[in-house]
PDB file of C-alpha atoms and ligand atoms in Angstrom:
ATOM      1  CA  UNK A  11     173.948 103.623  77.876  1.00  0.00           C
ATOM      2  CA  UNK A  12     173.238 100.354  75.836  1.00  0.00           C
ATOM      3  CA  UNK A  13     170.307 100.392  74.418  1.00  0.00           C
ATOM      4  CA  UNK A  14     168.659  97.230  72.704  1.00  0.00           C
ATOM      5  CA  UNK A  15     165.440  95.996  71.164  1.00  0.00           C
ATOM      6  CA  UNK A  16     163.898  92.709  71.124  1.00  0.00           C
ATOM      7  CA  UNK A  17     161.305  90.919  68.960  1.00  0.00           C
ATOM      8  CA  UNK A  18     160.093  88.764  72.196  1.00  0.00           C
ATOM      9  CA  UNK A  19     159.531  88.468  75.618  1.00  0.00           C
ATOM     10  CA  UNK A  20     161.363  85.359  75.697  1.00  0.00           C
ATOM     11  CA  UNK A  21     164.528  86.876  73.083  1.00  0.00           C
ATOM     12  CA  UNK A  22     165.193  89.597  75.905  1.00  0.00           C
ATOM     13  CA  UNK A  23     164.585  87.296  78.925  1.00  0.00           C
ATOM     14  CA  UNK A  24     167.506  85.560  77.207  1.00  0.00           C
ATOM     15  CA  UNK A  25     169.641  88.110  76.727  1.00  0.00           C
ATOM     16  CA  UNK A  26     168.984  89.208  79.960  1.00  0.00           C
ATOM     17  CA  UNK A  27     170.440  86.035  81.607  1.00  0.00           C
ATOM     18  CA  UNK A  28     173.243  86.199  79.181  1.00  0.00           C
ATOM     19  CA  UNK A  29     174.356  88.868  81.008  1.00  0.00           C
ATOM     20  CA  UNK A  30     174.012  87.533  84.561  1.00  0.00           C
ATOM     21  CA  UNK A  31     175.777  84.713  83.251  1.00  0.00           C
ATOM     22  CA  UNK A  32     178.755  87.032  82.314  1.00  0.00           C
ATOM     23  CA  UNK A  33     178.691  88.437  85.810  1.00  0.00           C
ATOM     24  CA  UNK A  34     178.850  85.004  87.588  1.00  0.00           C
ATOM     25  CA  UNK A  35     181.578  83.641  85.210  1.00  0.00           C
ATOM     26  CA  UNK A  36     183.482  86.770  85.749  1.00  0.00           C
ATOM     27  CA  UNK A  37     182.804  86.881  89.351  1.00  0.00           C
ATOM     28  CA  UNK A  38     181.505  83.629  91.090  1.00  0.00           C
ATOM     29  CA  UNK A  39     180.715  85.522  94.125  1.00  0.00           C
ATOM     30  CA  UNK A  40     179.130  88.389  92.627  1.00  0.00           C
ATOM     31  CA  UNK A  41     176.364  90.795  94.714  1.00  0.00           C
ATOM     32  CA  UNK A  42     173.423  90.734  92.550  1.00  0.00           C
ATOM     33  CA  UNK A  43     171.054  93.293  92.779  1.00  0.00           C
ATOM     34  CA  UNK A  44     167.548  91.612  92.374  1.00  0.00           C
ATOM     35  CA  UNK A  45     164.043  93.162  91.390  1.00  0.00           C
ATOM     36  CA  UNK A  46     159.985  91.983  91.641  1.00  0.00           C
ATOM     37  CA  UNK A  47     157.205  92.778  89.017  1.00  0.00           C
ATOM     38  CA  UNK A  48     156.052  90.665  86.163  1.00  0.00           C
ATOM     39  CA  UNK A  49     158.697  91.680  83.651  1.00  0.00           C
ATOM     40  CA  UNK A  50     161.893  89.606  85.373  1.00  0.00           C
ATOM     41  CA  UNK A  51     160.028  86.569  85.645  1.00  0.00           C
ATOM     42  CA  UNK A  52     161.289  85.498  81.919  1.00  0.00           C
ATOM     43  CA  UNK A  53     164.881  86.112  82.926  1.00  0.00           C
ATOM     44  CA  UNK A  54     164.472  84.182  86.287  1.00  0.00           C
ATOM     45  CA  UNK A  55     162.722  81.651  84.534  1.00  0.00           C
ATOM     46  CA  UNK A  56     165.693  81.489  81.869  1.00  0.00           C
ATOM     47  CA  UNK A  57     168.357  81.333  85.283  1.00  0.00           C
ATOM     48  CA  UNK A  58     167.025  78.224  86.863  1.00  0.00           C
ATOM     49  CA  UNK A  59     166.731  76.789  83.127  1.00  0.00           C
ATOM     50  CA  UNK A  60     170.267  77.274  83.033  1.00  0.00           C
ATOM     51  CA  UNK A  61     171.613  76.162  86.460  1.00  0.00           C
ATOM     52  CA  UNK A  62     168.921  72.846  85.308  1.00  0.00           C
ATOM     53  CA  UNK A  63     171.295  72.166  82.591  1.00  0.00           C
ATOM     54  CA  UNK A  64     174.769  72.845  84.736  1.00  0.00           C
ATOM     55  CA  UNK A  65     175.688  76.185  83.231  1.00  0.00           C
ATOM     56  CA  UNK A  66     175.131  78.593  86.232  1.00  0.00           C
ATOM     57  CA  UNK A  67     176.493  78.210  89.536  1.00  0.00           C
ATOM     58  CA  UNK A  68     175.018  80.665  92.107  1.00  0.00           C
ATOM     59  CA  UNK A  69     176.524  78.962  94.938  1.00  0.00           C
ATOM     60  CA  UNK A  70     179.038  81.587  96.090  1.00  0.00           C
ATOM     61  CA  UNK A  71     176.628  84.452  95.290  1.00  0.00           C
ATOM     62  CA  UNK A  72     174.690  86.986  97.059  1.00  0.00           C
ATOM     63  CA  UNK A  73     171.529  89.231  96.466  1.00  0.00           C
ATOM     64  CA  UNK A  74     170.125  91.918  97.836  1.00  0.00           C
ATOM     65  CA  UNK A  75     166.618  92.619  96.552  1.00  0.00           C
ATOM     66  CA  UNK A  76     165.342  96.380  95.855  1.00  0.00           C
ATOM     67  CA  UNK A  77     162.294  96.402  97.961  1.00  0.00           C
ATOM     68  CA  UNK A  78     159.176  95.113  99.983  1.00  0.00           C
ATOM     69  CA  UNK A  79     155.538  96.125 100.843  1.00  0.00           C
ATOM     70  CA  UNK A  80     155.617  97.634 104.221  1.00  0.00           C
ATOM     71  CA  UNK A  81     153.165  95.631 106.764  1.00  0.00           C
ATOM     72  CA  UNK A  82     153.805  92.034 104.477  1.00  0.00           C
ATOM     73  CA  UNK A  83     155.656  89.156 106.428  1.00  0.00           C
ATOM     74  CA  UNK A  84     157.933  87.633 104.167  1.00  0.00           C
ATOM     75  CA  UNK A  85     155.932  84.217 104.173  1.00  0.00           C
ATOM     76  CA  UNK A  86     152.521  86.752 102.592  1.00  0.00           C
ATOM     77  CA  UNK A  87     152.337  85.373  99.098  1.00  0.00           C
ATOM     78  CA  UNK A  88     152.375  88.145  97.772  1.00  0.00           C
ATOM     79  CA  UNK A  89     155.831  89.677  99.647  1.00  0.00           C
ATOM     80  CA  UNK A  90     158.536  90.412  97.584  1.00  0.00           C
ATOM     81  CA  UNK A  91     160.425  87.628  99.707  1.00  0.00           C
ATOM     82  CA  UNK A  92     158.357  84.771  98.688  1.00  0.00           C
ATOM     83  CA  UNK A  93     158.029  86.019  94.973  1.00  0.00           C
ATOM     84  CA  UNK A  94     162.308  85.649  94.906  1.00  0.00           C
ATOM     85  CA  UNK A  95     161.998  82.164  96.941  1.00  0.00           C
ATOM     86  CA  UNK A  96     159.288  80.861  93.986  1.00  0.00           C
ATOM     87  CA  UNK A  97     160.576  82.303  90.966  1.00  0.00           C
ATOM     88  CA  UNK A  98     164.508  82.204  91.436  1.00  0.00           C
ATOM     89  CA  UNK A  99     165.960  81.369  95.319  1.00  0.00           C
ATOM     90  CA  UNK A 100     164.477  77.577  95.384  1.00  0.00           C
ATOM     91  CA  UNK A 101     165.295  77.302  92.119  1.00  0.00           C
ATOM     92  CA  UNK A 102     169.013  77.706  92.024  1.00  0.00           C
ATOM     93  CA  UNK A 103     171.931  76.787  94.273  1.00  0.00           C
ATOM     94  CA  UNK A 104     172.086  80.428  95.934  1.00  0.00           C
ATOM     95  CA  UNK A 105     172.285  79.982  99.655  1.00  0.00           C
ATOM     96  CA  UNK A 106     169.356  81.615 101.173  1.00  0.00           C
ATOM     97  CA  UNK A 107     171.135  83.125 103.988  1.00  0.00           C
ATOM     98  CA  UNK A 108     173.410  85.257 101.494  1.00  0.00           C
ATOM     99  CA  UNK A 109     169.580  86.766 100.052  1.00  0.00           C
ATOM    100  CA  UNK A 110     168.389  89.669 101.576  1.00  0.00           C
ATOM    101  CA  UNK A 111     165.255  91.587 100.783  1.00  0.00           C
ATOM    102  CA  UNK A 112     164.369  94.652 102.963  1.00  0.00           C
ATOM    103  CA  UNK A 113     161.658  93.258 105.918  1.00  0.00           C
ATOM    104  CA  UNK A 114     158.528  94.235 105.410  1.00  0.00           C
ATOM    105  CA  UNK A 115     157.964  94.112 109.350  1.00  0.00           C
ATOM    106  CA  UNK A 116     160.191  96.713 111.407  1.00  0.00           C
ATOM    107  CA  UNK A 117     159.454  99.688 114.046  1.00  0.00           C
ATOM    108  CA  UNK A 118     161.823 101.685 112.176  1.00  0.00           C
ATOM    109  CA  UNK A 119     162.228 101.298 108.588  1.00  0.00           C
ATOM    110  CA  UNK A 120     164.605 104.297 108.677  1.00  0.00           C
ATOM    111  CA  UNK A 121     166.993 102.780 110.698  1.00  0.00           C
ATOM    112  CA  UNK A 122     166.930  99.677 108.543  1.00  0.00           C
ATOM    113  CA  UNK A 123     167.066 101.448 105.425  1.00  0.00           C
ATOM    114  CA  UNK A 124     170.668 103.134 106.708  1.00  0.00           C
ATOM    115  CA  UNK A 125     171.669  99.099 108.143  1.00  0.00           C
ATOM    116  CA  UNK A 126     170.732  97.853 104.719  1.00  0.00           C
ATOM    117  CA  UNK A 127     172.827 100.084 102.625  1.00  0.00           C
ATOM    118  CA  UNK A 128     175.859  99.729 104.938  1.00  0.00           C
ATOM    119  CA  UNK A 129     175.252  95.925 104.901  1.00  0.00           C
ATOM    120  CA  UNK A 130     175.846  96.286 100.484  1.00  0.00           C
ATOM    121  CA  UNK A 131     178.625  98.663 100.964  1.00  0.00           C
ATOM    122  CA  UNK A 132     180.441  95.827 103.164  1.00  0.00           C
ATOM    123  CA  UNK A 133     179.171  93.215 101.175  1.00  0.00           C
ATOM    124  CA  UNK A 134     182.084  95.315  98.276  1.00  0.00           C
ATOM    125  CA  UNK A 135     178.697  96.923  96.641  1.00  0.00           C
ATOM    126  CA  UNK A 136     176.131  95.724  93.387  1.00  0.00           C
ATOM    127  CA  UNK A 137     178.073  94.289  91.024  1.00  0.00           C
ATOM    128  CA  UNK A 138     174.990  93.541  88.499  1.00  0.00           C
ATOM    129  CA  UNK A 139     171.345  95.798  89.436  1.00  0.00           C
ATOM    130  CA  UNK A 140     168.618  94.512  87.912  1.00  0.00           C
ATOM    131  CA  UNK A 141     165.423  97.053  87.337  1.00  0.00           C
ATOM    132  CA  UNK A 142     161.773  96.701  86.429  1.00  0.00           C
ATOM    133  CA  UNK A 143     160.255 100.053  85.700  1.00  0.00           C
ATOM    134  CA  UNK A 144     157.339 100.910  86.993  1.00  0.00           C
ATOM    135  CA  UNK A 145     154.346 102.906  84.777  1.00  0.00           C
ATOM    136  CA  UNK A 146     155.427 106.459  86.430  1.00  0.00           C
ATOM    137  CA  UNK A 147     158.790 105.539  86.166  1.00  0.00           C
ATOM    138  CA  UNK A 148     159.750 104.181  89.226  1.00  0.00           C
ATOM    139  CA  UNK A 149     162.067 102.090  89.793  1.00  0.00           C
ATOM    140  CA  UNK A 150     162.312  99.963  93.269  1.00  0.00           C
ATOM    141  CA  UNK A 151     159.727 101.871  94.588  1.00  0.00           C
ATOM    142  CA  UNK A 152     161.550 105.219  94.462  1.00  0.00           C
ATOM    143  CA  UNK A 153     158.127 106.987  92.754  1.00  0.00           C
ATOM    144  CA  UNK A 154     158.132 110.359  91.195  1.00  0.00           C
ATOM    145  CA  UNK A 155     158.742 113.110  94.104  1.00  0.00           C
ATOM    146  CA  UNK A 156     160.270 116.501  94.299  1.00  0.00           C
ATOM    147  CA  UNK A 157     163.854 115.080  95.253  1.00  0.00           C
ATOM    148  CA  UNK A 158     165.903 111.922  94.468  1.00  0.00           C
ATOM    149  CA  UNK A 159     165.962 109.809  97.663  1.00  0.00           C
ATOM    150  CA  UNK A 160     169.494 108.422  98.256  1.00  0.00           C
ATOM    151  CA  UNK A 161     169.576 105.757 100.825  1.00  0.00           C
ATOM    152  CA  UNK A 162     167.214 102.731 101.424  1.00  0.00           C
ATOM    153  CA  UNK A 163     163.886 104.558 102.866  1.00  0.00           C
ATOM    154  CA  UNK A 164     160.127 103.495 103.451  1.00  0.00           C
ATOM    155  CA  UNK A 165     157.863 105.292 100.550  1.00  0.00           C
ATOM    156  CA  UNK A 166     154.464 105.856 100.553  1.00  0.00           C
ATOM    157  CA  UNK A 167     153.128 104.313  97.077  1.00  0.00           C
ATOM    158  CA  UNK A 168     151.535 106.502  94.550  1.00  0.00           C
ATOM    159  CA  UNK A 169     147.670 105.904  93.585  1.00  0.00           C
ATOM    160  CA  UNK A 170     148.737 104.829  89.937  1.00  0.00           C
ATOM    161  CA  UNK A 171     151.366 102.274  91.654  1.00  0.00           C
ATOM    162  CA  UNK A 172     148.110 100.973  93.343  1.00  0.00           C
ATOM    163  CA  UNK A 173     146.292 100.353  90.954  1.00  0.00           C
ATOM    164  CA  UNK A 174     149.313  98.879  88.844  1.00  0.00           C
ATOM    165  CA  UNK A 175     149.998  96.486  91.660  1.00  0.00           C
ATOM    166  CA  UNK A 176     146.447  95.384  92.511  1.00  0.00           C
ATOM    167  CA  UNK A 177     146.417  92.707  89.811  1.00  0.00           C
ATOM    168  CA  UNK A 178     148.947  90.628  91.949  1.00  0.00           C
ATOM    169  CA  UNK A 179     145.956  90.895  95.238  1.00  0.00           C
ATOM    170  CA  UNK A 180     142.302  90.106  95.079  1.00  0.00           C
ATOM    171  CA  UNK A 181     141.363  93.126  95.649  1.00  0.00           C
ATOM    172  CA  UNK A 182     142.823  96.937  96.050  1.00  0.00           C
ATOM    173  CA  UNK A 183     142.615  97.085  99.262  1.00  0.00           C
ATOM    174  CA  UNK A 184     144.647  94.228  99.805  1.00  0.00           C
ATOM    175  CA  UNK A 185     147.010  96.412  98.331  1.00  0.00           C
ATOM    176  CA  UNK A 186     149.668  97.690 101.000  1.00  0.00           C
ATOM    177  CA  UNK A 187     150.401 101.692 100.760  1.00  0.00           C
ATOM    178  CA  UNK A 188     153.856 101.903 101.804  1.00  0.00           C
ATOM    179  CA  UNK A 189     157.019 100.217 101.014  1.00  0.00           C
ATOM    180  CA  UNK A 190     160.801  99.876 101.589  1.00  0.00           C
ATOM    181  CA  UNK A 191     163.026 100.960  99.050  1.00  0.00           C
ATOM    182  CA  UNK A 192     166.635 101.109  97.813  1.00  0.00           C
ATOM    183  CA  UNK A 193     167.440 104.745  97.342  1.00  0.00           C
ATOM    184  CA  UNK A 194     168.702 106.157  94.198  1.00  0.00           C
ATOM    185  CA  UNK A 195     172.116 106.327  95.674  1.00  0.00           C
ATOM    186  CA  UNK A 196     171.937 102.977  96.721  1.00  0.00           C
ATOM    187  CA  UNK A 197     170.956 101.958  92.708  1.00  0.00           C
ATOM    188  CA  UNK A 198     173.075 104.467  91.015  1.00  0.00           C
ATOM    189  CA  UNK A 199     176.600 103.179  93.410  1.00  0.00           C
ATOM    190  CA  UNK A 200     175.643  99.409  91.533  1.00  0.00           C
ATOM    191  CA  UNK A 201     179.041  99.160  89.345  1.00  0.00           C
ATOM    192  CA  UNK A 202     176.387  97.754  86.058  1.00  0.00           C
ATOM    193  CA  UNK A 203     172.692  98.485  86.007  1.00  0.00           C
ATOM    194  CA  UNK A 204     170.588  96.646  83.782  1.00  0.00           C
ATOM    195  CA  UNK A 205     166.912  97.646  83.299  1.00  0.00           C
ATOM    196  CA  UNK A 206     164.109  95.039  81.454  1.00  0.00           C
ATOM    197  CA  UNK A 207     160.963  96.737  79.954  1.00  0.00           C
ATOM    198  CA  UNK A 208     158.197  94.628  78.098  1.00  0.00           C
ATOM    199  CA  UNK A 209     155.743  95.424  75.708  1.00  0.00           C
ATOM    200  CA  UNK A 210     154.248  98.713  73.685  1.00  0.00           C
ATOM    201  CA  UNK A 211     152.828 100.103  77.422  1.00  0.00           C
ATOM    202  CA  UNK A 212     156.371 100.445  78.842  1.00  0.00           C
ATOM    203  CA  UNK A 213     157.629 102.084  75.347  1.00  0.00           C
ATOM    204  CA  UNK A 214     156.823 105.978  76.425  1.00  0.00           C
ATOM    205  CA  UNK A 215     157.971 105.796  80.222  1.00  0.00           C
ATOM    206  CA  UNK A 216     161.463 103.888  78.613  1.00  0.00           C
ATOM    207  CA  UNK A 217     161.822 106.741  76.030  1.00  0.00           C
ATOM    208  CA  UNK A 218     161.612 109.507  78.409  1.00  0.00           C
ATOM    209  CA  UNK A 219     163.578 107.964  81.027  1.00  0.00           C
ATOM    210  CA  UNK A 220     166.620 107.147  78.701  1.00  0.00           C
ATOM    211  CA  UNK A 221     166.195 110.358  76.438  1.00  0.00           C
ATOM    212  CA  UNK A 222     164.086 113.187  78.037  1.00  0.00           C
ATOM    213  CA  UNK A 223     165.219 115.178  80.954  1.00  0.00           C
ATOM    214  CA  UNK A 224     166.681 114.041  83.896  1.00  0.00           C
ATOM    215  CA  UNK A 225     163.949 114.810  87.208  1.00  0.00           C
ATOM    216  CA  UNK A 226     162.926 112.613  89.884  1.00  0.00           C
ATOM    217  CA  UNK A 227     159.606 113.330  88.379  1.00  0.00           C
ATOM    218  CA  UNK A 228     160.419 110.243  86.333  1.00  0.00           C
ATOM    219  CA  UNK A 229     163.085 108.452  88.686  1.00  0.00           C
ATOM    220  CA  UNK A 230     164.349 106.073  86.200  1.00  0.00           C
ATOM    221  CA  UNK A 231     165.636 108.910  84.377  1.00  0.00           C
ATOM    222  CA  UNK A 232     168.743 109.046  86.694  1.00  0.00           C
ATOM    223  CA  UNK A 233     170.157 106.527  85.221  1.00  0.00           C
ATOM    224  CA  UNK A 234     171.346 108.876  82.492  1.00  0.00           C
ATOM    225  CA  UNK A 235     173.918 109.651  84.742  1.00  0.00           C
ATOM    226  CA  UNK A 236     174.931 106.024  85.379  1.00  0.00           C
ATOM    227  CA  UNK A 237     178.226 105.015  83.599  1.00  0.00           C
ATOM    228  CA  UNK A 238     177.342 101.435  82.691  1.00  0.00           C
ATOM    229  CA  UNK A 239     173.904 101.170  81.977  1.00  0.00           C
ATOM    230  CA  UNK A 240     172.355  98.208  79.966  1.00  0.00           C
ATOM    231  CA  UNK A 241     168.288  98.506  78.957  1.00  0.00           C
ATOM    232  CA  UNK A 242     166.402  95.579  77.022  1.00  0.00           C
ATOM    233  CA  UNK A 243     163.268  96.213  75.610  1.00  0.00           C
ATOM    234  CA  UNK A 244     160.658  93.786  74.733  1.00  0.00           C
ATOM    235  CA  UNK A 245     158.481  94.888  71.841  1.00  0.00           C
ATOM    236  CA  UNK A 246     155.841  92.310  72.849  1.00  0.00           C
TER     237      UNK A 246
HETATM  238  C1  GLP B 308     156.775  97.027  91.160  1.00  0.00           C
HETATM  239  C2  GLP B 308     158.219  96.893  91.625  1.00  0.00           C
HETATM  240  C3  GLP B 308     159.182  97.459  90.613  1.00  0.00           C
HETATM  241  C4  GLP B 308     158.841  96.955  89.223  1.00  0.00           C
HETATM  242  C5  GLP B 308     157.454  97.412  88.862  1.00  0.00           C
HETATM  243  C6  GLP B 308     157.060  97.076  87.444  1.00  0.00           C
HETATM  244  O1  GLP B 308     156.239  98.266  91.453  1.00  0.00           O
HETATM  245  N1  GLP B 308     158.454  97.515  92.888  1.00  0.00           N
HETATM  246  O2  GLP B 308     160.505  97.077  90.975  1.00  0.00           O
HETATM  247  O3  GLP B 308     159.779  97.440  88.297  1.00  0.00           O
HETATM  248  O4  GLP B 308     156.576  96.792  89.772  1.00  0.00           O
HETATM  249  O5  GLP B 308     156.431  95.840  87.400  1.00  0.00           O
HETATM  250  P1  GLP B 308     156.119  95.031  86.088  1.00  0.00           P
HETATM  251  O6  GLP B 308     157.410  94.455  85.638  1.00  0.00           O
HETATM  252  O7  GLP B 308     155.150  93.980  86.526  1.00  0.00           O
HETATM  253  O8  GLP B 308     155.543  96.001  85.116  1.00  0.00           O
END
């Protein structure tokens, strides 16, 4: 695991897209693993500054995000689907029918879960897995449990991921209280994972999750076990 520390927000949003930018040039038509939250915001911010100035090209790419609230239409403002749309899919040359996000609408999530994992494995798998990590530790919305869900699932969301989320609604009970989520087997068969934290709050959940015992009481941990793991922390 690479660990590295950075003065900024902005320093490790860079260095962040530095590293997407290695996949693409690499790869052109790379599967990029995408995540929500406030903390890749920077980094998206950072791609479509790039692709602005000629010096990403996303047009052979694809993406497959990590999750979605469960009951949110992917128009809802606050859907994962519209967050990637505003902050990176409009933004950049992608084509929008090679971005997936798990639907938020279904009659069996289960059976999509299963369709969505076979649909990466065909795709030739993640090549680049970007993670957020939640307070608790999650990451997609896998949240602490008593086992390590493997495959793209629907979750019910923990009170603390609630609350943690409520700042994006107007109120809590806007809120939804279940998701879709990649499975840890989904995330750990990515061939690089790279994980963004930001600021002194995230410093004790990033500690124990890349140096304290491995549990899917604090899911993130599992990436211990990862071979090519890449974490950027923001000190502020
Ligand atoms: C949500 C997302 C996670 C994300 C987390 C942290 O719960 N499902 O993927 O990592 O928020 O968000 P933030 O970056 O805003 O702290």
């Amino acid at each position: 695991m690479v660990f590295l520390t950075f003065p900024s927000y902005q320093a490790m949003s860079e260095a962040a897209a530095d590293i997407f930018a290695e996949t693409l040039r690499k790869k052109p038509d790379a599967v990029l693993g995408l995540a929500t939250g406030s903390t890749p915001i920077g980094l998206y911010e950072e791609l479509a500054r790039r692709y602005a100035a000629g010096a990403l090209d996303f047009s052979a790419a694809t993406s497959y995000n990590l999750d979605e609230y469960i009951g949110l239409a992917g128009d809802h403002p606050q859907s994962y689907r519209y967050f990637m749309n505003q902050q990176l899919f409009s933004r950049v040359n992608i084509d929008l029918a090679r971005t997936f996000v798990p639907s938020g609408l279904s009659d069996d999530f289960a059976t999509d879960g299963r369709a969505y994992d076979a649909a990466i494995a065909a795709a030739g798998g993640i090549d680049l897995q970007l993670l957020g990590i939640g307070n608790n530790g999650h990451i997609g919305f896998n949240e602490p449990d008593a086992v390590f869900s493997k495959e793209t699932h629907p979750i019910t969301l923990t009170e603390s991921t609630i609350q943690a989320n409520a700042r994006f609604f107007d109120t809590i009970d806007e809120v939804p209280r279940q998701a879709i989520t990649m499975g840890m087997g989904t995330i750990m068969a990515a061939k690089k994972v790279l994980l963004v934290a930001n600021g002194a709050g995230k410093a004790e959940i990033v500690r124990q999750a890349v140096s304290g015992p491995v549990t899917p009481r604090l899911p993130a941990s599992i990436l211990q076990f990862h071979p090519d793991v890449t974490v950027l922390f923001a000190e502020q």
